[in-house]
XYZ file of C-alpha atoms in Angstrom:
755
model
C -5.346 -35.576 9.789
C -7.437 -36.766 6.886
C -11.172 -36.271 7.214
C -13.358 -39.000 5.789
C -16.989 -40.065 5.774
C -18.769 -40.742 9.027
C -17.820 -44.076 10.520
C -14.661 -44.469 8.407
C -11.386 -45.156 10.175
C -12.895 -44.291 13.537
C -13.663 -40.692 12.631
C -17.297 -40.640 13.761
C -16.418 -38.615 16.835
C -14.241 -36.219 14.820
C -17.038 -35.562 12.369
C -19.494 -35.072 15.195
C -17.253 -32.272 16.458
C -16.993 -30.832 12.932
C -20.759 -30.852 12.559
C -21.235 -29.204 15.954
C -18.799 -26.439 15.075
C -20.496 -25.801 11.762
C -24.043 -25.626 13.138
C -25.272 -22.092 13.489
C -27.035 -22.525 16.817
C -30.595 -23.211 17.898
C -31.799 -19.646 17.389
C -30.572 -19.607 13.806
C -32.188 -22.981 13.173
C -35.514 -21.736 14.501
C -35.225 -18.753 12.163
C -34.312 -21.021 9.260
C -37.445 -23.084 9.910
C -39.454 -20.157 8.638
C -37.853 -20.707 5.227
C -39.634 -24.057 4.787
C -42.433 -23.520 2.247
C -46.012 -24.420 3.102
C -46.231 -27.278 0.599
C -43.562 -29.210 2.527
C -45.229 -29.033 5.934
C -47.889 -31.695 5.375
C -46.453 -34.072 2.787
C -46.600 -37.128 5.030
C -47.483 -38.194 8.521
C -43.879 -39.099 9.187
C -42.987 -35.464 9.820
C -43.732 -36.175 13.488
C -43.688 -39.916 14.194
C -46.498 -40.818 16.559
C -46.581 -44.615 16.127
C -42.904 -45.141 16.811
C -39.437 -44.516 15.428
C -38.593 -45.306 11.793
C -38.236 -49.048 11.233
C -34.680 -48.925 9.862
C -33.505 -52.294 8.526
C -30.673 -53.790 6.505
C -30.674 -56.968 4.423
C -27.928 -58.746 2.482
C -28.063 -60.168 -1.037
C -26.167 -63.430 -0.563
C -27.394 -65.798 -3.300
C -24.998 -64.707 -6.056
C -21.308 -63.969 -6.441
C -21.679 -60.346 -5.303
C -22.837 -59.778 -1.725
C -24.488 -56.382 -1.236
C -26.196 -54.827 1.779
C -29.362 -52.868 1.021
C -31.457 -50.827 3.435
C -34.805 -49.094 3.715
C -33.235 -45.693 4.383
C -31.591 -44.811 1.063
C -28.166 -46.339 1.700
C -26.282 -49.283 0.212
C -23.525 -50.954 2.174
C -22.867 -50.951 5.903
C -20.696 -47.815 6.276
C -17.991 -50.030 7.814
C -20.179 -50.580 10.863
C -20.431 -54.018 12.556
C -24.035 -54.717 11.521
C -25.543 -58.185 11.845
C -27.315 -59.794 8.941
C -30.686 -60.626 10.556
C -31.202 -63.678 8.324
C -27.924 -65.420 9.067
C -26.668 -63.830 12.268
C -23.351 -63.235 10.484
C -21.674 -59.849 10.019
C -23.232 -58.044 7.074
C -20.766 -57.460 4.233
C -20.953 -54.064 2.586
C -20.241 -55.159 -0.993
C -18.082 -58.260 -1.019
C -16.846 -59.554 -4.361
C -16.317 -62.314 -5.231
C -18.499 -63.917 -2.588
C -16.437 -65.512 0.145
C -13.268 -63.544 -0.634
C -13.702 -61.074 2.210
C -12.619 -58.256 -0.146
C -14.902 -55.220 0.192
C -15.778 -52.881 -2.669
C -18.054 -50.426 -0.864
C -17.997 -48.224 2.209
C -21.337 -46.680 1.421
C -23.564 -45.854 -1.495
C -26.525 -43.507 -1.270
C -29.523 -42.439 -3.304
C -29.715 -38.738 -4.170
C -32.802 -37.060 -5.621
C -32.629 -33.424 -6.676
C -35.348 -31.288 -8.252
C -37.091 -27.932 -8.480
C -40.152 -27.689 -6.238
C -41.932 -24.360 -6.250
C -39.144 -21.798 -6.182
C -36.715 -24.062 -4.322
C -33.793 -26.153 -5.505
C -33.896 -29.195 -3.250
C -31.910 -32.389 -2.884
C -32.812 -35.276 -0.599
C -30.072 -37.782 0.151
C -29.824 -41.091 1.934
C -26.476 -39.675 3.017
C -24.303 -36.981 1.510
C -21.016 -38.617 2.421
C -19.807 -35.734 4.524
C -22.262 -34.264 7.004
C -23.913 -36.623 9.468
C -27.328 -36.073 7.873
C -29.754 -38.802 6.785
C -32.828 -37.551 4.919
C -34.642 -40.752 3.888
C -36.516 -42.907 6.387
C -39.080 -45.716 6.426
C -42.359 -45.731 8.317
C -42.655 -47.107 11.838
C -42.444 -50.883 12.276
C -46.047 -51.115 13.475
C -47.108 -49.259 10.336
C -45.431 -51.606 7.840
C -42.096 -49.833 7.610
C -39.944 -52.978 7.651
C -38.350 -54.687 4.670
C -39.954 -57.648 2.893
C -38.189 -60.625 1.358
C -39.507 -62.852 -1.420
C -37.798 -65.768 -3.144
C -38.385 -68.076 -6.081
C -36.674 -70.852 -4.108
C -39.238 -73.210 -2.616
C -36.754 -74.123 0.112
C -36.502 -70.498 1.274
C -38.644 -69.365 4.183
C -39.621 -66.379 2.029
C -40.802 -68.414 -0.966
C -43.450 -66.541 -2.897
C -44.876 -67.475 -6.309
C -44.849 -63.776 -7.174
C -41.100 -63.428 -6.524
C -38.894 -62.183 -9.344
C -35.532 -63.590 -8.257
C -33.990 -65.908 -5.724
C -33.785 -62.957 -3.319
C -36.135 -59.994 -3.703
C -35.817 -57.294 -1.029
C -38.591 -54.732 -0.975
C -38.378 -51.478 0.956
C -40.488 -48.329 1.110
C -39.101 -45.085 2.478
C -39.667 -41.340 2.185
C -37.806 -38.053 2.378
C -40.639 -36.447 4.372
C -39.433 -36.894 7.951
C -38.342 -33.534 9.377
C -38.162 -34.417 13.067
C -34.693 -33.236 14.078
C -34.324 -36.260 16.330
C -33.777 -38.202 13.100
C -32.957 -35.607 10.420
C -30.358 -33.164 11.642
C -30.355 -29.736 9.995
C -27.637 -29.625 7.363
C -25.292 -26.727 8.211
C -24.342 -26.458 4.531
C -27.886 -25.216 3.791
C -28.432 -23.148 6.936
C -31.947 -24.538 7.429
C -33.672 -27.750 8.470
C -34.349 -30.422 5.880
C -36.942 -29.406 3.279
C -38.547 -32.514 1.718
C -39.244 -32.984 -1.951
C -42.318 -34.926 -0.865
C -41.317 -38.235 -2.408
C -41.921 -41.884 -1.571
C -39.412 -44.450 -2.819
C -40.341 -48.101 -3.357
C -37.089 -50.001 -3.765
C -36.984 -53.589 -5.044
C -33.623 -55.281 -5.471
C -33.130 -58.650 -7.168
C -30.331 -61.218 -7.179
C -29.732 -64.667 -8.660
C -27.314 -67.545 -8.255
C -27.473 -68.420 -11.963
C -24.076 -68.039 -13.565
C -25.329 -65.505 -16.115
C -26.611 -63.168 -13.393
C -24.497 -63.912 -10.322
C -22.211 -60.890 -10.798
C -24.824 -58.142 -10.671
C -27.858 -57.013 -8.694
C -30.758 -55.202 -10.324
C -32.401 -52.440 -8.296
C -35.835 -51.083 -9.207
C -36.977 -47.738 -7.835
C -40.481 -46.348 -8.089
C -40.492 -42.671 -7.058
C -43.949 -41.320 -6.210
C -44.797 -37.675 -5.634
C -46.722 -37.649 -2.342
C -46.355 -33.908 -1.863
C -48.590 -30.973 -2.680
C -46.550 -29.535 -5.556
C -45.232 -30.786 -8.879
C -41.637 -32.003 -8.840
C -39.874 -30.509 -11.867
C -36.569 -31.295 -13.560
C -35.842 -34.141 -11.179
C -32.464 -35.869 -11.397
C -31.506 -39.126 -9.739
C -27.995 -39.756 -8.454
C -26.133 -42.757 -7.086
C -23.321 -41.623 -4.804
C -20.559 -44.196 -4.233
C -17.719 -44.077 -1.718
C -16.157 -47.466 -2.388
C -13.041 -48.077 -0.243
C -11.773 -51.151 -2.099
C -9.628 -53.415 0.074
C -9.530 -56.456 2.291
C -10.246 -55.310 5.870
C -6.952 -56.792 7.073
C -4.974 -54.329 4.936
C -4.110 -51.172 6.841
C -5.469 -47.940 5.312
C -6.549 -49.890 2.245
C -9.357 -47.417 1.587
C -6.950 -44.640 0.593
C -5.882 -45.861 -2.856
C -8.964 -46.233 -5.078
C -9.171 -45.243 -8.739
C -12.379 -44.622 -10.663
C -13.636 -43.721 -14.110
C -16.409 -44.127 -16.649
C -16.518 -46.758 -19.384
C -18.819 -45.771 -22.246
C -18.174 -48.525 -24.805
C -16.343 -51.825 -25.140
C -15.649 -54.118 -28.128
C -18.682 -56.286 -28.803
C -18.453 -60.082 -29.195
C -20.722 -59.616 -32.219
C -17.911 -57.802 -34.053
C -14.977 -59.150 -36.023
C -11.515 -58.018 -37.101
C -12.797 -56.480 -40.325
C -15.792 -54.793 -38.718
C -15.132 -54.172 -35.014
C -18.377 -53.330 -33.217
C -18.857 -51.581 -29.896
C -21.306 -52.282 -27.085
C -22.589 -49.265 -25.170
C -22.025 -50.060 -21.483
C -22.114 -46.613 -19.755
C -20.831 -47.948 -16.443
C -19.223 -45.878 -13.698
C -16.471 -47.985 -12.106
C -14.156 -47.951 -9.107
C -11.316 -50.269 -8.102
C -8.103 -50.559 -6.130
C -5.169 -48.959 -7.904
C -2.948 -52.065 -8.107
C -4.976 -55.037 -6.832
C -3.027 -55.208 -3.534
C -0.449 -57.851 -4.457
C 1.799 -59.390 -1.823
C 5.557 -58.928 -1.985
C 7.025 -61.977 -0.302
C 10.664 -62.478 -1.190
C 10.552 -59.391 -3.376
C 8.212 -61.088 -5.875
C 4.776 -59.583 -6.384
C 1.844 -61.993 -6.501
C -1.894 -61.924 -5.973
C -3.510 -63.969 -3.212
C -7.006 -64.482 -1.800
C -6.945 -61.036 -0.150
C -5.984 -59.170 -3.326
C -8.603 -56.729 -4.627
C -8.132 -57.584 -8.305
C -11.756 -56.977 -9.351
C -13.797 -53.861 -10.111
C -17.375 -52.821 -9.367
C -19.611 -50.290 -11.046
C -23.109 -48.915 -11.535
C -25.175 -48.598 -14.686
C -28.566 -47.101 -15.535
C -30.705 -49.917 -16.931
C -34.095 -48.224 -17.390
C -35.548 -44.740 -17.375
C -38.713 -43.458 -19.071
C -36.833 -40.535 -20.630
C -35.485 -41.477 -24.099
C -33.390 -38.278 -24.144
C -31.582 -39.018 -20.909
C -28.926 -36.588 -19.702
C -26.155 -38.473 -17.919
C -23.423 -37.019 -15.715
C -20.402 -38.603 -14.059
C -18.497 -36.636 -11.416
C -15.797 -37.811 -9.022
C -13.914 -36.051 -6.243
C -12.022 -36.462 -2.990
C -13.437 -34.943 0.208
C -10.965 -33.513 2.693
C -11.157 -31.193 5.678
C -8.399 -29.115 4.080
C -9.885 -27.202 1.124
C -6.584 -27.437 -0.760
C -6.980 -31.228 -0.752
C -10.669 -31.168 -1.684
C -10.650 -31.588 -5.460
C -12.282 -33.133 -8.517
C -12.245 -32.395 -12.269
C -14.489 -29.449 -13.220
C -15.076 -27.843 -16.587
C -14.530 -24.089 -16.806
C -18.237 -23.381 -17.394
C -19.121 -25.360 -14.260
C -16.747 -23.538 -11.923
C -18.621 -22.258 -8.859
C -18.384 -21.903 -5.094
C -19.069 -25.410 -3.768
C -19.322 -24.249 -0.183
C -16.159 -25.930 1.115
C -13.461 -23.686 -0.321
C -12.320 -26.574 -2.525
C -13.165 -27.895 -5.963
C -14.448 -31.325 -5.008
C -17.284 -31.767 -2.532
C -20.676 -30.260 -3.482
C -21.956 -28.843 -0.179
C -25.656 -28.074 0.235
C -28.731 -28.746 -1.886
C -28.037 -26.254 -4.732
C -24.495 -27.549 -5.283
C -25.551 -31.184 -5.154
C -28.269 -30.495 -7.695
C -25.798 -28.600 -9.887
C -23.496 -31.622 -9.979
C -26.421 -33.828 -10.962
C -27.427 -31.634 -13.911
C -24.028 -30.468 -15.179
C -23.831 -33.067 -18.028
C -20.156 -33.452 -17.192
C -18.186 -36.624 -17.815
C -15.076 -36.310 -15.683
C -11.926 -37.796 -17.156
C -10.721 -40.954 -15.420
C -8.820 -40.520 -12.182
C -5.589 -41.930 -13.635
C -5.349 -38.681 -15.652
C -5.486 -36.391 -12.564
C -2.007 -34.970 -13.160
C -2.620 -34.157 -16.833
C -3.467 -30.596 -17.855
C -6.680 -30.548 -19.903
C -7.193 -26.774 -19.917
C -7.025 -26.792 -23.719
C -10.133 -28.982 -23.665
C -12.081 -26.648 -21.392
C -11.210 -28.072 -17.957
C -9.866 -26.215 -14.945
C -6.151 -26.847 -14.304
C -5.175 -29.937 -12.264
C -4.274 -29.648 -8.605
C -0.500 -29.653 -8.952
C 0.008 -30.288 -5.237
C -1.819 -33.616 -5.214
C -2.352 -34.458 -8.897
C 0.109 -37.350 -8.912
C -1.165 -38.583 -5.554
C -4.723 -38.637 -6.910
C -3.667 -40.398 -10.103
C -2.052 -43.269 -8.228
C -5.089 -43.856 -6.005
C -6.913 -41.930 -3.289
C -10.000 -42.063 -1.051
C -12.275 -41.325 -4.002
C -16.030 -41.110 -4.420
C -18.194 -40.651 -7.491
C -21.717 -39.583 -8.459
C -23.579 -41.113 -11.415
C -26.670 -39.002 -12.090
C -29.367 -38.805 -14.750
C -32.572 -36.985 -15.688
C -34.543 -34.794 -16.126
C -38.001 -35.969 -15.111
C -41.171 -34.131 -14.135
C -43.346 -35.894 -11.562
C -46.872 -34.546 -11.155
C -48.688 -34.801 -7.829
C -49.591 -38.453 -7.273
C -47.579 -39.690 -10.270
C -44.714 -42.183 -10.159
C -41.361 -42.505 -11.912
C -39.801 -45.974 -12.555
C -36.015 -46.288 -12.536
C -33.822 -49.404 -12.725
C -30.111 -49.598 -11.934
C -27.550 -52.388 -11.908
C -24.794 -52.838 -9.334
C -22.121 -54.815 -11.187
C -18.938 -56.694 -10.411
C -16.184 -57.587 -12.860
C -13.285 -59.946 -12.200
C -9.745 -59.916 -13.666
C -9.524 -56.110 -13.687
C -5.907 -56.310 -12.532
C -4.238 -58.903 -14.739
C -0.628 -59.046 -13.551
C 0.533 -58.199 -10.010
C 3.422 -56.027 -11.175
C 1.571 -54.033 -13.869
C 1.130 -50.961 -11.656
C 4.738 -51.003 -10.512
C 6.057 -51.430 -14.052
C 3.751 -49.275 -16.098
C 2.072 -46.587 -13.997
C 3.235 -43.088 -14.851
C 1.107 -40.108 -13.816
C 2.418 -38.191 -16.846
C 1.480 -41.000 -19.259
C -1.316 -43.051 -17.663
C -2.472 -44.641 -20.931
C 0.195 -47.361 -20.765
C -1.046 -48.669 -17.426
C -4.678 -48.154 -18.398
C -4.211 -50.531 -21.329
C -3.110 -53.245 -18.901
C -6.439 -53.127 -17.035
C -9.042 -55.752 -17.829
C -12.471 -54.227 -18.464
C -13.841 -57.245 -20.340
C -15.630 -58.957 -17.449
C -17.137 -55.691 -16.173
C -18.335 -54.731 -19.655
C -19.731 -58.197 -20.313
C -21.681 -58.196 -17.056
C -22.914 -54.649 -17.713
C -24.318 -55.743 -21.081
C -25.872 -58.863 -19.613
C -27.520 -56.904 -16.805
C -29.498 -54.947 -19.402
C -30.339 -58.066 -21.389
C -31.510 -59.989 -18.331
C -33.690 -57.040 -17.392
C -35.162 -56.733 -20.908
C -34.443 -59.701 -23.189
C -33.534 -58.696 -26.775
C -36.090 -59.800 -29.334
C -38.722 -60.784 -26.763
C -42.211 -59.286 -27.021
C -43.023 -59.394 -23.317
C -46.327 -57.552 -23.362
C -47.586 -59.165 -26.571
C -48.138 -55.929 -28.491
C -46.179 -57.088 -31.534
C -43.009 -55.098 -30.762
C -39.965 -57.146 -29.685
C -37.248 -54.495 -29.784
C -34.791 -53.147 -32.330
C -32.472 -54.919 -34.753
C -29.280 -53.764 -36.430
C -27.342 -55.101 -39.401
C -24.165 -56.986 -38.495
C -21.627 -56.661 -41.339
C -19.593 -59.528 -39.886
C -22.320 -62.092 -40.461
C -24.526 -60.332 -42.997
C -27.478 -60.843 -40.666
C -29.483 -58.568 -38.421
C -29.071 -58.979 -34.659
C -31.296 -57.897 -31.813
C -29.845 -54.905 -30.012
C -32.692 -54.211 -27.595
C -35.844 -55.612 -26.080
C -39.343 -54.218 -26.067
C -38.793 -51.985 -23.034
C -40.775 -54.232 -20.698
C -38.906 -56.015 -17.890
C -38.302 -59.759 -18.271
C -35.876 -60.523 -15.424
C -34.757 -63.739 -17.041
C -31.575 -64.991 -18.603
C -30.228 -66.379 -21.855
C -32.124 -69.253 -23.430
C -30.670 -72.574 -24.512
C -30.893 -73.371 -28.243
C -34.504 -73.829 -29.357
C -35.827 -77.323 -28.837
C -36.788 -79.111 -32.078
C -40.298 -80.083 -33.114
C -40.837 -83.819 -32.616
C -42.622 -86.175 -35.001
C -43.491 -89.594 -33.603
C -44.077 -92.977 -35.287
C -45.747 -95.562 -33.058
C -45.240 -99.286 -33.507
C -46.120 -102.329 -31.460
C -44.017 -102.009 -28.322
C -41.805 -99.303 -29.775
C -41.717 -95.609 -30.659
C -39.558 -93.794 -33.174
C -39.173 -90.045 -32.892
C -37.830 -87.790 -35.592
C -36.750 -84.185 -35.558
C -35.019 -81.642 -37.736
C -32.160 -79.863 -36.006
C -31.466 -76.990 -38.382
C -33.008 -74.282 -36.204
C -31.491 -75.745 -33.029
C -27.966 -76.036 -34.410
C -27.798 -72.704 -36.235
C -29.659 -70.457 -33.786
C -27.659 -67.497 -32.483
C -27.725 -66.846 -28.756
C -29.154 -63.296 -28.335
C -26.834 -62.649 -25.390
C -23.466 -63.875 -26.705
C -24.170 -63.517 -30.458
C -22.710 -67.001 -30.944
C -24.099 -70.205 -32.366
C -23.693 -72.071 -29.102
C -25.384 -75.397 -29.858
C -23.583 -78.278 -28.150
C -25.836 -81.294 -28.455
C -29.085 -83.209 -27.892
C -30.452 -85.286 -25.044
C -33.304 -87.762 -25.445
C -35.658 -88.351 -22.509
C -38.575 -90.674 -21.777
C -41.083 -90.474 -18.965
C -44.273 -92.079 -17.717
C -45.892 -88.769 -16.797
C -45.718 -85.171 -17.908
C -43.588 -84.110 -14.949
C -39.910 -83.201 -14.917
C -39.193 -85.618 -12.084
C -40.612 -88.520 -14.111
C -38.302 -88.119 -17.116
C -35.213 -90.311 -17.474
C -32.251 -89.612 -19.737
C -31.947 -92.260 -22.485
C -29.009 -90.988 -24.490
C -26.991 -87.904 -25.296
C -25.130 -86.566 -28.317
C -22.706 -83.630 -28.204
C -20.207 -82.069 -30.524
C -16.531 -83.028 -30.483
C -14.866 -80.052 -28.815
C -12.439 -79.273 -26.027
C -12.048 -76.824 -23.155
C -8.638 -75.130 -23.092
C -7.310 -74.260 -19.631
C -4.519 -71.706 -19.289
C -2.190 -71.403 -16.295
C -2.384 -67.915 -14.754
C 0.970 -67.355 -13.053
C -0.122 -63.962 -11.715
C -1.471 -65.768 -8.665
C 0.393 -67.400 -5.825
C 0.006 -70.279 -6.162
C -0.731 -70.146 -9.920
C -4.210 -71.253 -10.933
C -5.789 -72.805 -14.013
C -8.481 -70.743 -15.693
C -11.027 -71.425 -18.432
C -11.651 -68.294 -20.488
C -12.428 -69.646 -23.979
C -15.522 -71.200 -25.465
C -15.059 -74.848 -26.528
C -12.741 -75.373 -29.506
C -13.170 -77.971 -32.259
C -10.286 -80.466 -32.511
C -9.619 -79.445 -36.132
C -9.029 -75.869 -34.969
C -6.750 -77.022 -32.164
C -4.700 -79.199 -34.500
C -4.362 -76.284 -36.906
C -2.607 -74.447 -34.069
C -0.594 -77.023 -32.165
C 0.056 -79.715 -34.756
C 1.153 -77.223 -37.404
C 2.691 -74.608 -35.101
C 3.070 -70.867 -35.655
C 5.744 -68.175 -35.892
C 6.807 -68.691 -32.264
C 6.472 -72.475 -31.922
C 7.322 -75.592 -33.885
C 4.383 -77.881 -34.513
C 3.978 -81.267 -32.814
C 3.299 -83.894 -35.518
C 0.373 -86.102 -34.632
C -0.584 -83.893 -31.675
C -4.022 -84.578 -30.224
C -5.824 -82.660 -27.443
C -6.313 -85.956 -25.622
C -2.521 -86.028 -25.186
C -2.934 -83.338 -22.501
C -5.660 -84.703 -20.229
C -4.450 -83.064 -17.020
C -2.612 -80.100 -15.600
C 0.382 -82.325 -14.872
C 0.737 -83.093 -18.593
C 0.299 -79.514 -19.763
C 1.514 -78.252 -23.114
C 4.206 -75.506 -22.984
C 3.666 -72.832 -25.616
C 5.087 -69.415 -26.450
C 2.679 -66.524 -26.968
C 2.516 -62.744 -26.898
C 1.061 -61.854 -23.489
C 0.726 -58.198 -22.391
C 3.024 -57.167 -25.228
C 5.804 -59.635 -24.379
C 6.706 -63.072 -25.679
C 6.251 -65.416 -22.725
C 5.882 -69.135 -22.155
C 2.393 -70.249 -21.194
C 0.964 -73.627 -20.286
C -2.244 -75.224 -21.513
C -4.092 -78.440 -20.909
C -7.241 -79.699 -22.610
C -10.357 -81.531 -21.505
C -13.229 -82.835 -23.591
C -16.187 -80.506 -23.272
C -19.029 -82.641 -21.899
C -18.691 -86.246 -23.145
C -17.709 -85.708 -26.783
C -20.223 -88.384 -27.742
C -20.258 -87.414 -31.372
C -20.221 -90.956 -32.780
C -23.920 -91.296 -33.505
C -23.729 -95.092 -33.793
C -22.906 -95.295 -30.087
C -25.764 -93.013 -29.041
C -28.719 -94.659 -30.725
C -29.389 -91.366 -32.500
C -29.113 -91.655 -36.261
C -28.933 -89.193 -39.088
C -31.537 -90.228 -41.600
C -29.432 -88.890 -44.488
C -25.803 -88.958 -43.310
C -24.369 -88.141 -46.741
C -26.679 -85.218 -47.511
C -25.274 -81.786 -48.205
C -26.307 -79.064 -45.754
C -28.035 -77.141 -48.532
C -30.230 -80.040 -49.715
C -33.942 -79.885 -48.935
C -36.499 -82.637 -48.409
C -40.278 -82.411 -48.345
C -41.828 -83.640 -45.083
C -45.535 -84.375 -45.461
C -46.355 -84.238 -41.768
C -44.806 -80.776 -41.583
C -46.136 -79.730 -44.965
C -42.791 -78.052 -45.519
C -39.293 -78.399 -46.897
C -36.546 -78.996 -44.330
C -32.764 -79.272 -44.452
C -32.076 -82.915 -45.253
C -28.711 -83.114 -43.467
C -30.305 -82.140 -40.141
C -32.865 -84.978 -40.004
C -32.455 -87.252 -36.949
C -34.319 -90.192 -35.459
C -34.232 -92.324 -32.333
C -36.106 -95.550 -31.545
C -36.974 -97.013 -28.164
C -38.252 -100.586 -27.911
C -39.580 -102.964 -25.265
C -42.527 -100.762 -24.356
C -45.907 -101.878 -23.075
C -48.616 -101.138 -25.646
C -51.088 -100.530 -22.836
C -49.217 -97.577 -21.412
C -48.400 -94.235 -23.004
C -44.866 -92.893 -22.983
C -43.754 -89.284 -23.070
C -40.773 -88.580 -25.315
C -38.696 -85.408 -25.439
C -35.541 -84.106 -27.104
C -33.717 -81.283 -25.369
C -30.931 -79.049 -26.611
C -27.863 -77.972 -24.670
C -25.414 -75.153 -25.309
C -21.778 -74.833 -24.272
C -22.254 -71.949 -21.857
C -20.124 -68.826 -21.665
C -16.880 -69.342 -19.680
C -16.005 -65.639 -19.648
C -18.985 -64.896 -17.408
C -18.990 -68.259 -15.666
C -22.173 -69.249 -17.468
C -22.489 -73.011 -17.459
C -24.244 -75.022 -20.173
C -27.982 -74.399 -20.452
C -30.497 -77.054 -21.411
C -34.029 -76.708 -22.684
C -36.690 -78.388 -20.588
C -38.130 -81.788 -21.591
C -41.508 -80.122 -21.133
C -40.721 -77.779 -24.025
C -41.473 -80.425 -26.642
C -42.618 -83.539 -24.754
C -45.096 -85.696 -26.657
C -47.416 -88.470 -25.526
C -47.243 -91.626 -27.669
C -49.021 -94.977 -27.333
C -46.693 -97.779 -28.551
C -49.238 -99.545 -30.694
C -49.089 -100.482 -34.365
C -50.046 -97.740 -36.794
C -48.512 -96.275 -39.922
C -49.369 -92.622 -39.278
C -46.678 -90.114 -38.352
C -47.977 -87.497 -35.944
C -46.591 -83.989 -35.391
C -46.814 -82.668 -31.875
C -46.734 -78.893 -31.534
C -45.325 -77.460 -28.372
C -48.143 -76.536 -26.003
C -45.844 -75.489 -23.180
C -43.954 -72.370 -22.266
C -40.854 -72.421 -20.144
C -37.998 -70.048 -19.423
C -34.310 -70.708 -18.936
C -34.654 -70.526 -15.156
């Protein structure tokens, strides 16, 4: 029989028996109690609850595309237990991704904190994944131990103007409860729980916005409430994922995991490829669970084709030591294994080489600075690189998927008495990890795993990992106003410098639309003409995607300085097209948009002229393929093979690029983009070719009108980010439509964010 974590596959009773057999008896426990140092005996009133039991609660992040259960007792997920979401009355998902799919990506995650306190090596865990021991608990309900929700949504019952996201969940819990009615003595340590003396304030944030819907940011504030300094503290996130749809039998037994340090950056180019540092620990199903009807493999709505991971977003230690360890936990020591470097070989307390049993071993894993090789390489001998030999009995079985768990840990930190330590993590999802349903069957080879590894799609996970950091701390934004906005680096592809970091202060906001232009207004009797220069708007680089993503302008008018009072007068957007590709890996096949909009000249250069695999189509126009039914067949290299693909094209937005039809006019339509013109009202030279104007007539001279020009971008299809628009309030101006020759410049007195 395979032994797994408590609550998994109905093994709670089995583990209870295991724990009972391992316990050393009440007399030994009483003797072990004498080993608890004095400083740990009075760290908090929760040692002996007098008000009531701990107020244990669970809440579910449901607003985005990743649904995650969080608790106030140091655990993430629901441990496969039928727990009700108290807000909806529905069963609480553990970590469902994408939302609504029913596919689970988490059995349980747990917070680990290890440190040196006095002469002791201690580790407090929400759960250790093996013994039925829980060492983090909230206060009693009557003493404020419950969880708090806040929301930026005014329609939410928990609306709060101080909320950070659409769903903030705030929990406070401690490791100081030693009452054995709640904290069983861990037989691995041979003594009752010894607290570090730490209070954890946990705040988790989620959004429905497309740029942030695939991750959840989790803030921890660790406060030393004990009577001794906490030294060399390390924080760990323990993940036992179990990736599968619950209807698939034993689906938890075939996970693969690894660590992704870097990924090609969208800011790079063929001549100068650049890398983004992502540092994300990931775990996924080994093959995506395709169906095999009629002998043909295909993905369906129950297929676990995605991947999830964790990343450190913020720590106050600039010289962070990071470790990534994975293992499988089994009752049979010969099946309890994980990669270990020769210098880290030690007795883990189980007889195996996987599960770290007891506080000293857990702490050792957290500080070992080891980056385990990815699980797909479990059968490969890396002894020449300083690793212990693979487990030849199960190496291939591990490489092709197992009931795996991992620990991402980082430190060190010293926490003086009364001081606090801020930490921020991201829990991230990434779609399209498994690209083709037969990739595993065709290409997996435990002796040469690189071939299959190259078929895996890390792009979405890496993109979301990068965006999680940028949403937390916007690059180039001086949040605290001290004059420092982050760091820049030279980009050899563009010859410009790009922002690579923020100022270190949290922003919790997303990518901005292109900057709105400065408006100059000319008032006449019953009419108003507005002018603007669009150079900055049209050439600005998005700090998140590193692209010039300008799509167009919208002109608004209103009778009051309120968003609800503005009406859209006209719109102008670039002539470009969305290209949809048919993904035949799914049953039925589905159309997907993965590219940013493409200019018709670029499309004609491909499809009208042709390439080495296809003859061109003379006179071809993207409007010739307006629907999926009229798709364009095309031959391309896909996954190393020449295959036929299908495309169809849709105009992106309205393609209203004929200015004569919009009422927006270029003041100098024949000007070269390098020509300058002096503008008196700006007291500056501007790019002549970017000068626009728009006139509205039929106005009452006795009433003011508010005019605004917004900018829109084309979004980011790869992450599902839809087009963003600046607010009319960003540059709205008040104008009285009365005769007067003076042109007035209206600076922007308002501040607004992309949300």
